[in-house]
Amino acid sequence: MAKSAAGTLYRGNDGMWSWVAHRVTGVLVFFFLLVHVVDTALVRVSPEAYNHALELYKTPLVNLMEVGLVGAVLYHALNGVRIILIDFWAKGPKYQKGMLRGIIVVWLLVMIPGAYFMLIRTFESLFGSTS
Amino acid sequence: MSAPSLDAPRSKRQITKNNFELNAWLFMRVSGVVLIILVLGHLLIMNILDGGVHRINFAFVAGRWSSPFWQIWDLLMLWLAMLHGCNGLRTIINDYASKHATRMTLKGLLYVATVLVIALGTLVIFTFDPNIS
């Protein structure tokens, strides 16, 4: 019998938090997907209706939320690969912690330039173009 | 409703009628790999490259859907993403909704929403008219 709970309960470590984040990002992306199919369906109503809806996607606040969406999808995708490697690769469980650090690094390497390109026009429209 | 119970230790494993849960588990991994390409490609094109969301309008969509390649891409992405997400939410509902009635209601709503959204998206891709007034 272990003396303390630390190390015996599957609680509070990176294994659990990566699992929580996988669920949270998955639910967020699914609910966005429901909305996104409906807004895209406006192409079947009229070009004006669709363009009007798309204007909302170009507003600063929604533009910022899109960065969050891309970040959520990217985490879910990278951690999904990690889950598959844990399930199917013999050494996956041994390296799960290292793989989590790896996907965080990849996430940052993609999100920093990604967020720049996603937000640059919004910044220019809010604070004036420098060019 | 009976209280939740655990099987006695070393009791015989219950024989299930089919492999639905195994197939669902496998589907999450297979569809996940395909969705990595489809969804990350979609996000890269739609949100990051060449001005991102700011260049999207009706004409942009019409241009893309004039090609069967992007029609098939979007159709496959719609079906796989919705089924992947539906199964993910099914798992989460099963985990957290402990009352039978709540669980059944939430899953019923989930399945109705999934069928409606897949049907709507499929209809839109197949009946898209670039010359709609």
Short mmCIF file of C-alpha atoms in Angstrom, two decimals, chain A residues 19 22-24 26-27 30-31 33-34 36-38 40-48 50-51 54-55 57-59 63 66 69-70 73-74 76-78 80-81 83-84 87-88 110 113-115 117-118 121-122, chain B residues 25-26 28-30 32-33 36 39-40 42-43 47-59 61 65 78 81-82 84-86 89 91-92 95-96 110 113-114 117-118 120-121 123-124 127-129 132-133:
data_model
loop_
_atom_site.label_atom_id
_atom_site.label_comp_id
_atom_site.label_asym_id
_atom_site.label_seq_id
_atom_site.Cartn_x
_atom_site.Cartn_y
_atom_site.Cartn_z
CA TRP A 19 -6.88 14.03 -21.76
CA HIS A 22 -8.49 16.66 -25.71
CA ARG A 23 -12.12 16.45 -24.54
CA VAL A 24 -12.57 20.21 -24.13
CA GLY A 26 -13.10 18.21 -29.14
CA VAL A 27 -16.41 19.51 -27.76
CA PHE A 30 -17.82 19.94 -32.65
CA PHE A 31 -20.13 22.78 -31.65
CA LEU A 33 -18.74 22.57 -36.77
CA LEU A 34 -22.53 22.55 -36.30
CA HIS A 36 -20.15 26.34 -39.56
CA VAL A 37 -22.15 23.90 -41.71
CA VAL A 38 -25.25 26.04 -41.19
CA THR A 40 -21.96 27.71 -45.18
CA ALA A 41 -25.43 26.49 -46.16
CA LEU A 42 -26.31 30.16 -46.73
CA VAL A 43 -24.61 29.83 -50.15
CA ARG A 44 -27.81 27.99 -51.06
CA VAL A 45 -29.93 30.98 -50.02
CA SER A 46 -28.22 33.88 -51.78
CA PRO A 47 -24.72 35.34 -52.28
CA GLU A 48 -25.79 38.33 -50.16
CA TYR A 50 -23.59 34.24 -47.33
CA ASN A 51 -21.41 37.34 -47.70
CA LEU A 54 -18.90 35.97 -43.66
CA GLU A 55 -18.54 39.63 -42.65
CA TYR A 57 -16.06 36.11 -39.41
CA LYS A 58 -13.91 39.09 -40.40
CA THR A 59 -14.71 41.22 -37.32
CA ASN A 63 -11.17 36.79 -35.91
CA GLU A 66 -10.74 31.81 -35.06
CA LEU A 69 -10.43 27.51 -32.99
CA VAL A 70 -7.28 26.78 -35.01
CA VAL A 73 -8.06 21.89 -33.68
CA LEU A 74 -4.26 21.78 -33.86
CA HIS A 76 -6.64 17.94 -30.85
CA ALA A 77 -4.88 16.75 -34.03
CA LEU A 78 -1.39 16.59 -32.47
CA GLY A 80 -4.66 12.53 -31.44
CA VAL A 81 -1.44 11.39 -33.10
CA ILE A 83 -2.94 8.83 -28.54
CA ILE A 84 -2.57 6.65 -31.65
CA ASP A 87 -2.19 2.75 -28.50
CA PHE A 88 -0.31 1.15 -31.38
CA VAL A 110 2.79 26.55 -35.85
CA PRO A 113 3.34 32.43 -37.23
CA GLY A 114 -0.23 31.17 -37.78
CA ALA A 115 -1.72 33.67 -35.35
CA PHE A 117 -1.03 35.73 -40.44
CA MET A 118 -4.57 35.33 -39.09
CA ARG A 121 -5.27 42.36 -41.25
CA THR A 122 -7.34 42.91 -38.13
CA TRP B 25 -12.69 3.05 -31.15
CA LEU B 26 -10.95 2.09 -34.38
CA MET B 28 -11.84 7.43 -34.15
CA ARG B 29 -8.23 6.60 -34.98
CA VAL B 30 -8.70 6.00 -38.71
CA GLY B 32 -8.68 11.10 -37.05
CA VAL B 33 -5.68 10.47 -39.29
CA ILE B 36 -5.64 15.71 -39.84
CA VAL B 39 -9.08 19.77 -41.58
CA LEU B 40 -5.58 21.20 -41.16
CA HIS B 42 -8.83 23.41 -44.83
CA LEU B 43 -7.78 25.69 -41.95
CA ASN B 47 -7.62 31.04 -42.35
CA ILE B 48 -3.90 31.52 -42.87
CA LEU B 49 -2.74 31.63 -46.50
CA ASP B 50 -3.17 34.63 -48.78
CA GLY B 51 -5.22 36.87 -46.50
CA GLY B 52 -7.12 34.04 -44.81
CA VAL B 53 -10.76 34.62 -43.93
CA HIS B 54 -10.69 38.17 -45.35
CA ARG B 55 -10.74 36.91 -48.93
CA ILE B 56 -13.62 34.46 -48.47
CA ASN B 57 -16.96 35.34 -50.03
CA PHE B 58 -19.57 33.74 -52.28
CA ALA B 59 -17.35 34.03 -55.38
CA VAL B 61 -16.72 29.40 -52.56
CA TRP B 65 -16.69 24.15 -55.66
CA LEU B 78 -18.10 16.91 -43.46
CA ALA B 81 -15.75 15.24 -38.88
CA MET B 82 -19.42 14.95 -37.95
CA HIS B 84 -15.93 11.62 -35.36
CA GLY B 85 -17.41 14.45 -33.29
CA CYS B 86 -20.70 12.62 -32.75
CA LEU B 89 -19.70 13.44 -27.70
CA THR B 91 -18.47 8.93 -25.21
CA ILE B 92 -18.54 12.10 -23.11
CA ASP B 95 -19.18 9.24 -19.05
CA TYR B 96 -20.88 12.16 -17.35
CA LEU B 110 -26.87 14.57 -30.50
CA ALA B 113 -28.30 17.21 -34.76
CA THR B 114 -25.70 15.01 -36.43
CA VAL B 117 -26.16 18.72 -40.20
CA ILE B 118 -24.72 15.91 -42.35
CA LEU B 120 -27.82 19.79 -44.83
CA GLY B 121 -24.12 19.94 -45.68
CA LEU B 123 -27.39 18.74 -49.86
CA VAL B 124 -25.57 22.08 -50.11
CA THR B 127 -27.01 21.30 -55.15
CA PHE B 128 -24.71 24.35 -55.07
CA ASP B 129 -25.63 26.80 -57.84
CA ILE B 132 -28.14 31.69 -57.84
CA SER B 133 -29.55 35.22 -57.78
#
